[in-house]
mmCIF file with all atom_site columns, C-alpha atoms in Angstrom:
data_model
loop_
_atom_site.group_PDB
_atom_site.id
_atom_site.type_symbol
_atom_site.label_atom_id
_atom_site.label_alt_id
_atom_site.label_comp_id
_atom_site.label_asym_id
_atom_site.label_entity_id
_atom_site.label_seq_id
_atom_site.pdbx_PDB_ins_code
_atom_site.Cartn_x
_atom_site.Cartn_y
_atom_site.Cartn_z
_atom_site.occupancy
_atom_site.B_iso_or_equiv
_atom_site.pdbx_formal_charge
_atom_site.auth_seq_id
_atom_site.auth_comp_id
_atom_site.auth_asym_id
_atom_site.auth_atom_id
_atom_site.pdbx_PDB_model_num
ATOM 1   C CA . MET A 1 1   ? 0.000   0.000   0.000   1.00 0.00 ? 1   MET A CA 1
ATOM 2   C CA . GLU A 1 2   ? 1.265   3.431   -0.895  1.00 0.00 ? 2   GLU A CA 1
ATOM 3   C CA . PHE A 1 3   ? 0.150   6.821   0.330   1.00 0.00 ? 3   PHE A CA 1
ATOM 4   C CA . CYS A 1 4   ? 0.304   10.086  -1.602  1.00 0.00 ? 4   CYS A CA 1
ATOM 5   C CA . ASP A 1 5   ? 3.277   12.331  -0.832  1.00 0.00 ? 5   ASP A CA 1
ATOM 6   C CA . ASP A 1 6   ? 1.146   15.430  -1.542  1.00 0.00 ? 6   ASP A CA 1
ATOM 7   C CA . CYS A 1 7   ? -2.196  14.818  0.192   1.00 0.00 ? 7   CYS A CA 1
ATOM 8   C CA . GLY A 1 8   ? -1.745  11.573  2.195   1.00 0.00 ? 8   GLY A CA 1
ATOM 9   C CA . SER A 1 9   ? -4.559  9.660   0.442   1.00 0.00 ? 9   SER A CA 1
ATOM 10  C CA . MET A 1 10  ? -4.205  5.982   -0.420  1.00 0.00 ? 10  MET A CA 1
ATOM 11  C CA . MET A 1 11  ? -2.827  5.430   -3.910  1.00 0.00 ? 11  MET A CA 1
ATOM 12  C CA . LYS A 1 12  ? -3.695  2.740   -6.461  1.00 0.00 ? 12  LYS A CA 1
ATOM 13  C CA . THR A 1 13  ? -1.570  1.110   -9.117  1.00 0.00 ? 13  THR A CA 1
ATOM 14  C CA . GLU A 1 14  ? -1.972  1.955   -12.770 1.00 0.00 ? 14  GLU A CA 1
ATOM 15  C CA . GLY A 1 15  ? 0.565   0.099   -14.867 1.00 0.00 ? 15  GLY A CA 1
ATOM 16  C CA . ASP A 1 16  ? 4.047   1.022   -13.700 1.00 0.00 ? 16  ASP A CA 1
ATOM 17  C CA . HIS A 1 17  ? 2.920   4.015   -11.587 1.00 0.00 ? 17  HIS A CA 1
ATOM 18  C CA . TRP A 1 18  ? 1.177   4.700   -8.280  1.00 0.00 ? 18  TRP A CA 1
ATOM 19  C CA . VAL A 1 19  ? -1.677  7.187   -8.801  1.00 0.00 ? 19  VAL A CA 1
ATOM 20  C CA . CYS A 1 20  ? -3.510  9.165   -6.116  1.00 0.00 ? 20  CYS A CA 1
ATOM 21  C CA . GLY A 1 21  ? -7.290  9.012   -6.538  1.00 0.00 ? 21  GLY A CA 1
ATOM 22  C CA . SER A 1 22  ? -7.716  12.371  -4.785  1.00 0.00 ? 22  SER A CA 1
ATOM 23  C CA . CYS A 1 23  ? -5.137  14.723  -6.271  1.00 0.00 ? 23  CYS A CA 1
ATOM 24  C CA . GLU A 1 24  ? -3.833  12.682  -9.261  1.00 0.00 ? 24  GLU A CA 1
ATOM 25  C CA . PHE A 1 25  ? -0.223  12.759  -7.966  1.00 0.00 ? 25  PHE A CA 1
ATOM 26  C CA . GLU A 1 26  ? 1.835   10.013  -9.665  1.00 0.00 ? 26  GLU A CA 1
ATOM 27  C CA . LYS A 1 27  ? 5.088   8.289   -8.850  1.00 0.00 ? 27  LYS A CA 1
ATOM 28  C CA . PRO A 1 28  ? 6.834   5.275   -10.374 1.00 0.00 ? 28  PRO A CA 1
ATOM 29  C CA . ARG A 1 29  ? 6.422   1.850   -8.782  1.00 0.00 ? 29  ARG A CA 1
ATOM 30  C CA . ASP A 1 30  ? 9.438   0.210   -7.102  1.00 0.00 ? 30  ASP A CA 1
ATOM 31  C CA . GLU A 1 31  ? 9.258   -3.588  -7.522  1.00 0.00 ? 31  GLU A CA 1
ATOM 32  C CA . LYS A 1 32  ? 11.763  -4.335  -4.725  1.00 0.00 ? 32  LYS A CA 1
ATOM 33  C CA . GLN A 1 33  ? 9.905   -2.104  -2.270  1.00 0.00 ? 33  GLN A CA 1
ATOM 34  C CA . GLU A 1 34  ? 6.559   -3.685  -3.190  1.00 0.00 ? 34  GLU A CA 1
ATOM 35  C CA . GLN A 1 35  ? 7.889   -7.212  -2.629  1.00 0.00 ? 35  GLN A CA 1
ATOM 36  C CA . ALA A 1 36  ? 8.764   -6.197  0.934   1.00 0.00 ? 36  ALA A CA 1
ATOM 37  C CA . MET A 1 37  ? 5.200   -4.992  1.627   1.00 0.00 ? 37  MET A CA 1
ATOM 38  C CA . THR A 1 38  ? 3.009   -7.102  3.894   1.00 0.00 ? 38  THR A CA 1
ATOM 39  C CA . THR A 1 39  ? -0.392  -8.009  2.484   1.00 0.00 ? 39  THR A CA 1
ATOM 40  C CA . THR A 1 40  ? -3.562  -9.115  4.237   1.00 0.00 ? 40  THR A CA 1
ATOM 41  C CA . GLN A 1 41  ? -4.504  -11.634 1.550   1.00 0.00 ? 41  GLN A CA 1
ATOM 42  C CA . GLY A 1 42  ? -4.554  -15.155 2.927   1.00 0.00 ? 42  GLY A CA 1
ATOM 43  C CA . GLN A 1 43  ? -4.130  -14.097 6.544   1.00 0.00 ? 43  GLN A CA 1
ATOM 44  C CA . VAL A 1 44  ? -6.295  -16.106 8.903   1.00 0.00 ? 44  VAL A CA 1
ATOM 45  C CA . SER A 1 45  ? -7.019  -15.336 12.520  1.00 0.00 ? 45  SER A CA 1
ATOM 46  C CA . THR A 1 46  ? -5.610  -18.049 14.771  1.00 0.00 ? 46  THR A CA 1
ATOM 47  C CA . GLU A 1 47  ? -6.746  -16.610 18.084  1.00 0.00 ? 47  GLU A CA 1
ATOM 48  C CA . ILE A 1 48  ? -8.519  -19.214 20.215  1.00 0.00 ? 48  ILE A CA 1
ATOM 49  C CA . VAL A 1 49  ? -11.207 -17.928 22.553  1.00 0.00 ? 49  VAL A CA 1
ATOM 50  C CA . ASP A 1 50  ? -12.066 -20.157 25.520  1.00 0.00 ? 50  ASP A CA 1
ATOM 51  C CA . VAL A 1 51  ? -15.827 -19.794 25.970  1.00 0.00 ? 51  VAL A CA 1
ATOM 52  C CA . SER A 1 52  ? -16.033 -21.800 29.177  1.00 0.00 ? 52  SER A CA 1
ATOM 53  C CA . ASP A 1 53  ? -16.477 -19.655 32.268  1.00 0.00 ? 53  ASP A CA 1
ATOM 54  C CA . ALA A 1 54  ? -17.205 -16.629 30.079  1.00 0.00 ? 54  ALA A CA 1
ATOM 55  C CA . GLU A 1 55  ? -18.661 -14.700 33.000  1.00 0.00 ? 55  GLU A CA 1
ATOM 56  C CA . ASP A 1 56  ? -15.467 -15.185 35.011  1.00 0.00 ? 56  ASP A CA 1
ATOM 57  C CA . GLN A 1 57  ? -13.474 -13.731 32.096  1.00 0.00 ? 57  GLN A CA 1
ATOM 58  C CA . GLY A 1 58  ? -15.329 -10.451 32.480  1.00 0.00 ? 58  GLY A CA 1
ATOM 59  C CA . LEU A 1 59  ? -17.139 -10.560 29.138  1.00 0.00 ? 59  LEU A CA 1
ATOM 60  C CA . PRO A 1 60  ? -20.079 -8.153  28.916  1.00 0.00 ? 60  PRO A CA 1
ATOM 61  C CA . SER A 1 61  ? -23.569 -9.535  28.405  1.00 0.00 ? 61  SER A CA 1
ATOM 62  C CA . THR A 1 62  ? -26.490 -8.318  26.333  1.00 0.00 ? 62  THR A CA 1
ATOM 63  C CA . LYS A 1 63  ? -29.968 -9.300  25.224  1.00 0.00 ? 63  LYS A CA 1
ATOM 64  C CA . ALA A 1 64  ? -29.551 -11.674 22.264  1.00 0.00 ? 64  ALA A CA 1
ATOM 65  C CA . GLN A 1 65  ? -31.608 -14.686 21.200  1.00 0.00 ? 65  GLN A CA 1
ATOM 66  C CA . CYS A 1 66  ? -29.600 -17.936 21.140  1.00 0.00 ? 66  CYS A CA 1
ATOM 67  C CA . PRO A 1 67  ? -30.364 -19.827 17.900  1.00 0.00 ? 67  PRO A CA 1
ATOM 68  C CA . LYS A 1 68  ? -29.797 -23.163 19.662  1.00 0.00 ? 68  LYS A CA 1
ATOM 69  C CA . CYS A 1 69  ? -31.753 -22.966 22.937  1.00 0.00 ? 69  CYS A CA 1
ATOM 70  C CA . ASP A 1 70  ? -33.769 -19.696 22.594  1.00 0.00 ? 70  ASP A CA 1
ATOM 71  C CA . ASN A 1 71  ? -32.189 -18.202 25.721  1.00 0.00 ? 71  ASN A CA 1
ATOM 72  C CA . ASP A 1 72  ? -32.393 -14.383 25.532  1.00 0.00 ? 72  ASP A CA 1
ATOM 73  C CA . LYS A 1 73  ? -29.048 -13.448 27.139  1.00 0.00 ? 73  LYS A CA 1
ATOM 74  C CA . ALA A 1 74  ? -25.515 -13.819 25.786  1.00 0.00 ? 74  ALA A CA 1
ATOM 75  C CA . TYR A 1 75  ? -21.955 -12.715 26.473  1.00 0.00 ? 75  TYR A CA 1
ATOM 76  C CA . TRP A 1 76  ? -20.297 -10.889 23.583  1.00 0.00 ? 76  TRP A CA 1
ATOM 77  C CA . TYR A 1 77  ? -16.883 -9.821  22.349  1.00 0.00 ? 77  TYR A CA 1
ATOM 78  C CA . MET A 1 78  ? -15.432 -8.183  19.237  1.00 0.00 ? 78  MET A CA 1
ATOM 79  C CA . GLN A 1 79  ? -12.693 -9.730  17.107  1.00 0.00 ? 79  GLN A CA 1
ATOM 80  C CA . GLN A 1 80  ? -10.887 -8.593  13.958  1.00 0.00 ? 80  GLN A CA 1
ATOM 81  C CA . ILE A 1 81  ? -11.179 -11.502 11.525  1.00 0.00 ? 81  ILE A CA 1
ATOM 82  C CA . ARG A 1 82  ? -10.899 -9.752  8.174   1.00 0.00 ? 82  ARG A CA 1
ATOM 83  C CA . ALA A 1 83  ? -8.488  -7.195  6.786   1.00 0.00 ? 83  ALA A CA 1
ATOM 84  C CA . ALA A 1 84  ? -7.550  -4.351  9.082   1.00 0.00 ? 84  ALA A CA 1
ATOM 85  C CA . ASP A 1 85  ? -9.527  -1.844  7.021   1.00 0.00 ? 85  ASP A CA 1
ATOM 86  C CA . GLU A 1 86  ? -12.801 -3.730  7.634   1.00 0.00 ? 86  GLU A CA 1
ATOM 87  C CA . SER A 1 87  ? -14.915 -3.603  10.777  1.00 0.00 ? 87  SER A CA 1
ATOM 88  C CA . GLU A 1 88  ? -14.632 -6.100  13.606  1.00 0.00 ? 88  GLU A CA 1
ATOM 89  C CA . THR A 1 89  ? -17.077 -8.997  13.965  1.00 0.00 ? 89  THR A CA 1
ATOM 90  C CA . ARG A 1 90  ? -19.181 -9.345  17.117  1.00 0.00 ? 90  ARG A CA 1
ATOM 91  C CA . PHE A 1 91  ? -19.410 -12.848 18.585  1.00 0.00 ? 91  PHE A CA 1
ATOM 92  C CA . PHE A 1 92  ? -22.031 -14.040 21.083  1.00 0.00 ? 92  PHE A CA 1
ATOM 93  C CA . ILE A 1 93  ? -21.861 -16.850 23.646  1.00 0.00 ? 93  ILE A CA 1
ATOM 94  C CA . CYS A 1 94  ? -25.137 -18.080 25.139  1.00 0.00 ? 94  CYS A CA 1
ATOM 95  C CA . THR A 1 95  ? -25.239 -17.751 28.937  1.00 0.00 ? 95  THR A CA 1
ATOM 96  C CA . GLU A 1 96  ? -27.157 -21.056 29.198  1.00 0.00 ? 96  GLU A CA 1
ATOM 97  C CA . CYS A 1 97  ? -25.790 -23.557 26.661  1.00 0.00 ? 97  CYS A CA 1
ATOM 98  C CA . GLU A 1 98  ? -22.532 -21.719 25.709  1.00 0.00 ? 98  GLU A CA 1
ATOM 99  C CA . HIS A 1 99  ? -23.415 -21.948 21.998  1.00 0.00 ? 99  HIS A CA 1
ATOM 100 C CA . LYS A 1 100 ? -21.248 -19.501 20.041  1.00 0.00 ? 100 LYS A CA 1
ATOM 101 C CA . TRP A 1 101 ? -22.422 -17.513 16.985  1.00 0.00 ? 101 TRP A CA 1
ATOM 102 C CA . ARG A 1 102 ? -21.538 -14.389 15.008  1.00 0.00 ? 102 ARG A CA 1
ATOM 103 C CA . GLU A 1 103 ? -23.689 -11.323 14.621  1.00 0.00 ? 103 GLU A CA 1
ATOM 104 C CA . ASP A 1 104 ? -24.102 -11.864 10.876  1.00 0.00 ? 104 ASP A CA 1
ATOM 105 C CA . ASP A 1 105 ? -24.973 -15.600 11.148  1.00 0.00 ? 105 ASP A CA 1
ATOM 106 C CA . HIS A 1 106 ? -28.527 -16.411 10.093  1.00 0.00 ? 106 HIS A CA 1
#
């Protein structure tokens, strides 16, 4: 990822140049520098969250319907599972059966 020297906006590649989408500043691409860049493609979160004794871990609770047992209370936490420029995902843990689900699961 490259940022514009003039305005600080994120730049995109166009052929053999970096081009700013905001102010049209251009600079040549440097292949060696780009090879040293870290990408988020293929990165997978390996963090393991122990859901047992969730209350003792200090997790906050909220009103949320468990899809497994219909309990209406769950612990929740946020975790970054996608690229850093995307929002975090909220996970829920049922206070009764400890079933775990994501906010966007249906």
